[in-house]
Coordinates of C-alpha atoms in Angstrom, one line a residue:
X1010 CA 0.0 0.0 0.0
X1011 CA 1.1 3.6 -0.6
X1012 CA 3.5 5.2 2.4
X1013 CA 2.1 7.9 3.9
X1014 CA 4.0 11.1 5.0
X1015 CA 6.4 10.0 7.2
X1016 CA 6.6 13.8 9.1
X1017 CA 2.8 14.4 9.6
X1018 CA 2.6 10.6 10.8
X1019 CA 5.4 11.2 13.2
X1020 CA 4.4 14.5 14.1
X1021 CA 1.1 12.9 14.9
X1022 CA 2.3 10.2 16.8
X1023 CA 4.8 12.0 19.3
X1024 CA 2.0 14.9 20.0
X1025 CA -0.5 11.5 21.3
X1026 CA 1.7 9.3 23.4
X1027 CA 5.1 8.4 24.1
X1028 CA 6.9 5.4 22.3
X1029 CA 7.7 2.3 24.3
X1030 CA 9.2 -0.9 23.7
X1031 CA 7.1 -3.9 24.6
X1032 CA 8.4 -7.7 23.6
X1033 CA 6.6 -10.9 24.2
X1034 CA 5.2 -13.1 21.3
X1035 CA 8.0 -12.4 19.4
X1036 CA 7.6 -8.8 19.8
X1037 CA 3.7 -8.4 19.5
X1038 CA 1.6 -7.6 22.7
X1039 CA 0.1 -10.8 24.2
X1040 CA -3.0 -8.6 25.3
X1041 CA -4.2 -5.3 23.8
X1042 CA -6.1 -3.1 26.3
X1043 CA -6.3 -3.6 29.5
X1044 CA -9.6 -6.3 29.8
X1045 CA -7.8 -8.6 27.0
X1046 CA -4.5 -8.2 28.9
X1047 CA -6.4 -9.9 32.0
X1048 CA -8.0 -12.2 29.9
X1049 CA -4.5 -14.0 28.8
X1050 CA -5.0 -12.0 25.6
X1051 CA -8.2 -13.4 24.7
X1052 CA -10.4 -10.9 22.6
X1053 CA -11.2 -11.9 19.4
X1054 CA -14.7 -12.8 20.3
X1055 CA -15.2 -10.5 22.8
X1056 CA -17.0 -7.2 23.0
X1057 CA -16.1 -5.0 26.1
X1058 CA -13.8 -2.3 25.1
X1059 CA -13.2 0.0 22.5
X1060 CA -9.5 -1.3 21.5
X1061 CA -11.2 -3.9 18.0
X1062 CA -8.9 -1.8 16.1
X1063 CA -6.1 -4.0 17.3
X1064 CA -8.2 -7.0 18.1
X1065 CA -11.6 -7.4 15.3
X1066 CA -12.7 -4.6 13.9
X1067 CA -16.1 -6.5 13.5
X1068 CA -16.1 -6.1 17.5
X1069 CA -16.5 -2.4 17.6
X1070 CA -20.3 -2.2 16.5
X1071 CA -21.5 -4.3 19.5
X1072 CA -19.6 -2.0 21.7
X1073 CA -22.0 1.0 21.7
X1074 CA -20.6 4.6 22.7
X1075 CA -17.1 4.2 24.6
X1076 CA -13.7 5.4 25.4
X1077 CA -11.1 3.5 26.6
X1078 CA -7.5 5.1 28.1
X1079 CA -5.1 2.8 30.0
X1080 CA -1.2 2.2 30.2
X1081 CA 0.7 -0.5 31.1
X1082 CA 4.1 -0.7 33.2
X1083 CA 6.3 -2.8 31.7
X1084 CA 9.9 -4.8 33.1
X1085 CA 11.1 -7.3 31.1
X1086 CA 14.3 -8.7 32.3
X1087 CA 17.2 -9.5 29.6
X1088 CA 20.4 -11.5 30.0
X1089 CA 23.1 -13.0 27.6
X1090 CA 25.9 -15.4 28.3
X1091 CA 28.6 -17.0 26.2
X1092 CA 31.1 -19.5 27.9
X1093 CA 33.8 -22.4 26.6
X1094 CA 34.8 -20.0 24.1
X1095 CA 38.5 -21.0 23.2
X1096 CA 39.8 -17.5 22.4
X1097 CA 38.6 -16.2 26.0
X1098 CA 35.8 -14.4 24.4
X1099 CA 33.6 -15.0 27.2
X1100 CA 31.5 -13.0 29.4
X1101 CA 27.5 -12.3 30.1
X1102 CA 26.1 -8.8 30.5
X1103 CA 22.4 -8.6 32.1
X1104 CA 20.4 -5.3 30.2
X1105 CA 19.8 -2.6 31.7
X1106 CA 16.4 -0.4 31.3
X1107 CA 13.6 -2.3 32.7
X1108 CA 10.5 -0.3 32.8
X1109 CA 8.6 1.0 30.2
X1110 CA 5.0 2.5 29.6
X1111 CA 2.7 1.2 27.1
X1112 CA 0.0 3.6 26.5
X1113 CA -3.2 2.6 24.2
X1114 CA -6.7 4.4 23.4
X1115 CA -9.9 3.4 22.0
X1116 CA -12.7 5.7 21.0
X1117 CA -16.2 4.3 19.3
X1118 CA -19.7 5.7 18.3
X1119 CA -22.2 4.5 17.0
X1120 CA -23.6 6.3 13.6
X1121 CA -26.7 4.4 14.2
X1122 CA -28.0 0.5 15.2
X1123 CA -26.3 -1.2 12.6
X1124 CA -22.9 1.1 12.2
X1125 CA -20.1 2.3 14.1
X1126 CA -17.1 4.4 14.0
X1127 CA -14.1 4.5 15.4
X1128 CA -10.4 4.4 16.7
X1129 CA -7.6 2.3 18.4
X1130 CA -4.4 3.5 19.2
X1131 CA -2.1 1.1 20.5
X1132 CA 2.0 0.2 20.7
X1133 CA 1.9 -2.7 18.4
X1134 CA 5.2 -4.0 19.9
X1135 CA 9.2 -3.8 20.4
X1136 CA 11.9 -4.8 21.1
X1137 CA 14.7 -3.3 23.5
X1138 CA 18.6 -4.3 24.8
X1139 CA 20.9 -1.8 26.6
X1140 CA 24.1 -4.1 27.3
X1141 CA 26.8 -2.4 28.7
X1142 CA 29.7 -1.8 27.7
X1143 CA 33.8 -3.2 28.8
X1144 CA 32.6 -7.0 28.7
X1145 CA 35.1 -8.7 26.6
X1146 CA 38.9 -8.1 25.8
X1147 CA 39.8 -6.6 29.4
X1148 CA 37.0 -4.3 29.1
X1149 CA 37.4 -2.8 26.1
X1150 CA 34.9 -4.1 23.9
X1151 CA 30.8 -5.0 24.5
X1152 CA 29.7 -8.8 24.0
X1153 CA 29.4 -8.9 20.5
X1154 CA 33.0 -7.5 20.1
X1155 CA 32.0 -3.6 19.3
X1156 CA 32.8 -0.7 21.3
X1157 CA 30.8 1.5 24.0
X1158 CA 27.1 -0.2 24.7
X1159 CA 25.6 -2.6 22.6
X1160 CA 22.3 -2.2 21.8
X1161 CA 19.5 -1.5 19.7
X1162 CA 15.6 -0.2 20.4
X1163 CA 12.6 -0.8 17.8
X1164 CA 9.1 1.0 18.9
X1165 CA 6.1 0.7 16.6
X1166 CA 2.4 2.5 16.9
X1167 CA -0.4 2.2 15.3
X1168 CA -3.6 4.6 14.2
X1169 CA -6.2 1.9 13.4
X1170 CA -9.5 4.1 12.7
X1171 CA -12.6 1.4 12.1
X1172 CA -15.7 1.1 10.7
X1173 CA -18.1 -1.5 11.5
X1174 CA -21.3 -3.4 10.0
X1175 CA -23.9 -5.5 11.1
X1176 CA -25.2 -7.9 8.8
X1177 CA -28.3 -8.8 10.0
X1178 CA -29.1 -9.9 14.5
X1179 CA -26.2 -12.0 14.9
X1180 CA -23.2 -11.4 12.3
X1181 CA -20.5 -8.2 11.8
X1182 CA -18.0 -7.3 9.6
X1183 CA -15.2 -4.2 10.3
X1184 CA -12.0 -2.9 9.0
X1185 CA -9.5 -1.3 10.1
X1186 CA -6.6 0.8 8.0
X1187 CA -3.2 0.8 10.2
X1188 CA -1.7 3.5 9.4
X1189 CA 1.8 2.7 11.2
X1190 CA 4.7 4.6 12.6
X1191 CA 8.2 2.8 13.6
X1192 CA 11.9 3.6 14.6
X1193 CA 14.8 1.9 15.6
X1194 CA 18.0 2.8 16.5
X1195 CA 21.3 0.2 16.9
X1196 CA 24.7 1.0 18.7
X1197 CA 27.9 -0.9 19.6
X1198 CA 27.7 -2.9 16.4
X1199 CA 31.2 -2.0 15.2
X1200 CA 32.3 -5.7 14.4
X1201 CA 29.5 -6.2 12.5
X1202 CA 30.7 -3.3 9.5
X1203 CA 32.7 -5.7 7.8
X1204 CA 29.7 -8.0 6.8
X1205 CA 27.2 -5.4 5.4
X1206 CA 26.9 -4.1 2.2
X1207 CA 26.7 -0.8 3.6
X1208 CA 29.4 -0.5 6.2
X1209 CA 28.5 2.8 7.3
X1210 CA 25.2 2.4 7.8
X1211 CA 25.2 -0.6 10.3
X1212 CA 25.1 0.9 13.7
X1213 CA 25.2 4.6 15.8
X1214 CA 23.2 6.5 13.9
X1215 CA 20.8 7.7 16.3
X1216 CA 17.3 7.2 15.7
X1217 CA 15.8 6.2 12.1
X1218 CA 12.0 6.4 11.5
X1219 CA 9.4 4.4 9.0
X1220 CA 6.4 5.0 8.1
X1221 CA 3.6 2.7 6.1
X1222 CA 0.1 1.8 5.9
X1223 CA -1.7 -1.8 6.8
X1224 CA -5.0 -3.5 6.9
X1225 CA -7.0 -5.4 9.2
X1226 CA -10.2 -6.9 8.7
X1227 CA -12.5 -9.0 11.2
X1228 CA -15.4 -11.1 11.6
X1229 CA -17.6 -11.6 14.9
X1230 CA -21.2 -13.7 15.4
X1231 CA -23.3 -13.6 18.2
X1232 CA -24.8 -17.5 17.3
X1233 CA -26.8 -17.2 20.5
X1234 CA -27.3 -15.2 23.7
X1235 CA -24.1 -17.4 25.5
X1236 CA -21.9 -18.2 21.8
X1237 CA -19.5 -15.6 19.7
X1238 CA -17.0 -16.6 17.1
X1239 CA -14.6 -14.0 15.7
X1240 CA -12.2 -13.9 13.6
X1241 CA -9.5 -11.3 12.3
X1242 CA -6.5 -11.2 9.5
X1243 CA -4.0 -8.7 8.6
X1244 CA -1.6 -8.6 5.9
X1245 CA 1.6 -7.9 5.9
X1246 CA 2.4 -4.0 6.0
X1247 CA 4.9 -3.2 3.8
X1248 CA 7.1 0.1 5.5
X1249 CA 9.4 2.3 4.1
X1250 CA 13.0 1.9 4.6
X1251 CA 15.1 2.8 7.9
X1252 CA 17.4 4.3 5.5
X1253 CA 20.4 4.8 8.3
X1254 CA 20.3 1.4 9.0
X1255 CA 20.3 0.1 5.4
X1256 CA 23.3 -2.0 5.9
X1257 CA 22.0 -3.8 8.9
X1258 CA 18.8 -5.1 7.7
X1259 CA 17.9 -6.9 4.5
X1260 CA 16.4 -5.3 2.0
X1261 CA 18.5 -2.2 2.5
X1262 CA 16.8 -1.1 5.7
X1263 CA 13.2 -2.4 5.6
X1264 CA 11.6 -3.6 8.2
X1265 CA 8.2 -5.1 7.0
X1266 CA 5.2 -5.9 9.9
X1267 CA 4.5 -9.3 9.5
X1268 CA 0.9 -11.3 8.6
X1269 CA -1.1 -12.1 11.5
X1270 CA -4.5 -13.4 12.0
X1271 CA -6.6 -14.8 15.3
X1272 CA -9.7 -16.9 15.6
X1273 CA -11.5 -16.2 18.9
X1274 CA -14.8 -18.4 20.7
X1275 CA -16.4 -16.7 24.3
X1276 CA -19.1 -18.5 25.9
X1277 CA -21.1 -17.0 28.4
X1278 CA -21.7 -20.2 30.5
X1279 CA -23.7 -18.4 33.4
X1280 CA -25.2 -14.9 33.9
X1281 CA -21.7 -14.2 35.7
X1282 CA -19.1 -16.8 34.3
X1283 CA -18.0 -16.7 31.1
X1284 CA -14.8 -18.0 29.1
X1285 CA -12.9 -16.7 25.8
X1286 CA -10.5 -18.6 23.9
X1287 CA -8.0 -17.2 20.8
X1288 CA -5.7 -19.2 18.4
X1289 CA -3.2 -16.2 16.9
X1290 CA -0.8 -17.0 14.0
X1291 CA 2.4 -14.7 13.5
X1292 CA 4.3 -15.3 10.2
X1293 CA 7.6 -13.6 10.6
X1294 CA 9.5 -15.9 8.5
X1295 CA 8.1 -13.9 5.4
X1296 CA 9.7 -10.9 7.2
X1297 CA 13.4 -10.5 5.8
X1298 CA 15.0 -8.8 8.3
X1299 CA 13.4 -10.9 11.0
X1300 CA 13.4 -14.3 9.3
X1301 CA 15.9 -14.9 7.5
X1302 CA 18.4 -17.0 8.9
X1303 CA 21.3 -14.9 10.8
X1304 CA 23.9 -18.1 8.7
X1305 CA 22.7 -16.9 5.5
X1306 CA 26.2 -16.0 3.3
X1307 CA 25.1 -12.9 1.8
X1308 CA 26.2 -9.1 3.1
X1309 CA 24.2 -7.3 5.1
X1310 CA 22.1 -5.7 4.5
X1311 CA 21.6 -7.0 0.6
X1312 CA 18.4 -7.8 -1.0
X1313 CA 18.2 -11.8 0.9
X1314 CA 21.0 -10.7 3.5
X1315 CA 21.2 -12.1 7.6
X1316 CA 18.3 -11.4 9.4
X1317 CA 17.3 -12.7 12.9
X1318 CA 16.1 -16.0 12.1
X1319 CA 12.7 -15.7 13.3
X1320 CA 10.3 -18.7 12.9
X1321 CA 6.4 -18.2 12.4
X1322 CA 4.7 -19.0 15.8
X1323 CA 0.7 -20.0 17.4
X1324 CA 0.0 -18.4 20.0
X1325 CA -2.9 -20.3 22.4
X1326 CA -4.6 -17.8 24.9
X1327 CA -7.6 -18.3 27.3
X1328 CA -9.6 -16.2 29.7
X1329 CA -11.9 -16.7 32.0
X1330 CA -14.0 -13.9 33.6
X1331 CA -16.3 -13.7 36.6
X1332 CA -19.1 -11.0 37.2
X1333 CA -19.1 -11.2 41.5
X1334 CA -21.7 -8.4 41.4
X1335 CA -22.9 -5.5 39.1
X1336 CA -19.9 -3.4 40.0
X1337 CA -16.4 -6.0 40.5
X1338 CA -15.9 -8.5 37.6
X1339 CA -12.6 -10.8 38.1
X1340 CA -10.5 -12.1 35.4
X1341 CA -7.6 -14.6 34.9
X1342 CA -6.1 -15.9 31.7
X1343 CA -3.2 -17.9 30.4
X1344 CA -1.5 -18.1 27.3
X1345 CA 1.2 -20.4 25.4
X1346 CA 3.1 -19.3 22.2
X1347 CA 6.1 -21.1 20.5
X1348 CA 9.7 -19.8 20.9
X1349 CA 10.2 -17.9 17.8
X1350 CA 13.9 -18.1 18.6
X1351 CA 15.6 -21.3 17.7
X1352 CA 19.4 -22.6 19.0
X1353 CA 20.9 -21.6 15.1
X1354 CA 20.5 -17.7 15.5
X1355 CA 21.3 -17.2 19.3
X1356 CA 24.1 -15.0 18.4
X1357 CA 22.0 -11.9 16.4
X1358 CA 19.8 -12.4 19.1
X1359 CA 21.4 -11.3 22.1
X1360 CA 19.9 -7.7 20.6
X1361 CA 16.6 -9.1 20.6
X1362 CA 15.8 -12.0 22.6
X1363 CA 12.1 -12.8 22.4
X1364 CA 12.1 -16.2 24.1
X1365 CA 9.2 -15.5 26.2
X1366 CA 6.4 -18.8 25.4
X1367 CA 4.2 -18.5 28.9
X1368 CA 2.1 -15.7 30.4
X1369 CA -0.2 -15.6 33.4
X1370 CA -3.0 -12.9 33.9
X1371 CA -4.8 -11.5 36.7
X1372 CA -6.9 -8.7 36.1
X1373 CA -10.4 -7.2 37.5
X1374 CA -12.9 -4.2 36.2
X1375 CA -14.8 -2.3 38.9
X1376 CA -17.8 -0.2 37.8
X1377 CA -18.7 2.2 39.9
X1378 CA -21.2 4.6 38.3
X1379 CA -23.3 3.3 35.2
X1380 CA -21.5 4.8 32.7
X1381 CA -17.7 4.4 34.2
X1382 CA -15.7 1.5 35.1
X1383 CA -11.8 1.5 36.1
X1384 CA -10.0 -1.8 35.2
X1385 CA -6.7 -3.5 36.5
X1386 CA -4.1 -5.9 34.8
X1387 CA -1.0 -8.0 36.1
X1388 CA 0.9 -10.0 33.8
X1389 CA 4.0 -12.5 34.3
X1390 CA 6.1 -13.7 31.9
X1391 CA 8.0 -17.2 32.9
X1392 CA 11.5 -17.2 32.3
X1393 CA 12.8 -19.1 29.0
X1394 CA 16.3 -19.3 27.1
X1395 CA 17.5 -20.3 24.2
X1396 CA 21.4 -22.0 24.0
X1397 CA 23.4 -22.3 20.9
X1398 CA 26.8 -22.2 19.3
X1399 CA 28.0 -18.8 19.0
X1400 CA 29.4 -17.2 15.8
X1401 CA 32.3 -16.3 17.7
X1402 CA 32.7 -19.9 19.5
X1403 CA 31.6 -21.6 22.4
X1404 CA 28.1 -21.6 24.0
X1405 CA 26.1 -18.5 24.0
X1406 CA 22.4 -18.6 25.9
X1407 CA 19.8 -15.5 26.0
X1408 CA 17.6 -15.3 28.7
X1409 CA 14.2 -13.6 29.6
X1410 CA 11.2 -13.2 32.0
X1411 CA 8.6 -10.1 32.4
X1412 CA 5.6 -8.5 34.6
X1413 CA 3.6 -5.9 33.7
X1414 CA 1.0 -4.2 35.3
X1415 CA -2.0 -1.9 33.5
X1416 CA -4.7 -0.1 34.2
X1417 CA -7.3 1.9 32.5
X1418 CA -10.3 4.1 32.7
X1419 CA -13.7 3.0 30.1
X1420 CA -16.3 5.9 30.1
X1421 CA -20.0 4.9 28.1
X1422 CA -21.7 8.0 27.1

């Protein structure tokens, strides 16, 4: 689809919110807004906030008139290791930088009983390392052989205004244009220059933006009073390039949002207990930069060059919810995804390792007025790692685990 202007998008964006960096499925949100969040992510089917721009557009017609304004506090907690190296290049180096704030809005109305319009904001993920600096060669160089820190930091936001159908009692349809904002930065890659095809475009260039413009589309039905089935797909959204960084990633800087799609099913088993269930897919392989294989032996950089080696993944979630009177409804949830991460490419990602596969949710909404509610979220993130052989030799193993805590305030009018 056609970029759009890259300085009235980022103009747009920084006036909003601040940027934050926020990796989990590979570096997508496992929850977006605060309910789905408590929920283990489960939303696809669901219809309590105004945030179906990033869930299923379809979802925002059954919503009614609502805004929805929350943040999340985010610590993940980043480590990387190599050992047996026979040249003495070992050494580990934890990350430093551990909280963040996610930020997300949602605004619906309805146009009349069978349309609505509206618009989510939301971070659509990240990815963040800040290693120091002095860990290998008597302190003189960071753990992938550069000087200073090592690091790099990729934020991404999305506009996702939405209209929404119904076709009929029981069935919707919505879509949502993304129109996307992104930038990345990378520093303390100076061993890297010699591989790219653009050696002086590889790292320490400050901050690089991209801009580009995405779709998704949903699908919800209400089959009775207790049963919804939803589903949602988005394309990949091709982005402009990170120009300064066009001898890191393939392609010559670009750094494409991958495919995604979700099927959701919430059944209302009681009055006050209900349950939500989503299956999400996440093709990064088709990705470049992400998934090509860090081994390939290319420059970087080039049309096919390295990338991060980044498999697709599913992604199970489930929620269950419990109304204890009309004004406190508890939540808990718990997801699964696989490791997009394998033991090949646990070198290029000591910059960005996404290991995380579990995540248990709490959260709980209290209503106290008609037409207000203020909602909670905790999330933790078990601790996985990958281990693989190094690029440099020996053994090299990343290492990650997270909480988060949200909250957010839904007004009906």
């Amino acid at each position: 689809m056609k970029v759009i202007n890259k300085k009235l998008l980022a103009a747009a964006v920084l006036a909003t919110l601040p940027l934050s960096a926020f990796a989990t499925n590979g570096y997508f949100q496992h929850g977006y807004g605060i309910i789905a969040q408590g929920m283990g992510g489960a939303a696809t089917a669901m219809t309590k906030d105004a945030m179906g721009g990033a869930n299923n557009p379809a979802s925002m017609v059954w919503v009614g008139n609502r805004i929805d304004l929350g943040v999340t506090v985010f610590s993940p907690k980043r480590e990387a290791e190599r050992r047996d190296n026979a040249m003495g290049l070992n050494g580990s180096s934890e990350s430093g930088k551990n909280y963040f704030l996610l930020p997300g809005f949602g605004y619906n109305r309805l146009v009349n009983e069978k349309v609505s319009l509206g618009v989510t904001v939301y971070g659509n993920g990240g990815m963040d390392t800040h290693y120091a600096s002095g860990t290998l060669f008597g302190g003189n160089a960071n753990l992938l052989a550069g000087q200073g820190r090592l690091g790099v930091n990729l934020e991404q936001i999305v506009f996702a205004p939405t209209v929404a159908f119904k076709l009929g009692e029981h069935h919707s349809i919505g879509v949502s244009p993304l129109l996307t904002y992104q930038r990345f930065k990378a520093y303390g890659l100076s061993a890297f220059k010699g591989m790219s095809a653009s050696p002086n475009n590889v790292t320490d260039k400050g901050r690089d933006d991209s801009t580009g413009v995405g779709v998704r589309i949903g699908w919800l039905s209400k089959i009775n009073d207790s049963v919804s089935l939803g589903a949602s797909y988005s394309p990949q959204t091709r982005m402009s390039k990170f120009n300064d960084y066009k001898g890191l990633f393939a392609q010559q800087g670009r750094f494409d949002l991958p495919e995604n799609y979700s099927l959701g099913l919430a059944v209302a088993v009681t009055d006050t207990l209900s349950f939500a269930f989503d299956y999400q897919r996440i093709n990064y392989s088709n990705v470049r930069a992400v998934g090509n294989a860090s081994s390939i032996l290319a420059p970087l950089g080039s049309d096919n060059g390295p990338g991060f080696g980044w498999h697709d993944i599913n992604i199970y979630k489930a929620g269950v919810e419990y109304a204890v009177d009309t004004q406190l409804t508890l939540r808990a949830g718990y997801s699964h995804s696989d490791n997009p991460i394998h033991a090949d490419d646990v070198t290029f990602n000591i910059l960005a390792p996404g290991v995380i596969e579990d995540h248990a949710t709490l959260g709980a909404s209290w209503s106290y007025d008609n037409n207000s509610e203020l909602s909670v979220a905790y999330t933790h993130a078990f601790s996985n790692s990958v281990s693989g052989t190094s690029i440099f030799g020996g053994t090299e193993t990343i290492k990650m685990y997270q909480n988060s805590v949200g909250i957010s305030y839904g007004l009906r009018f």
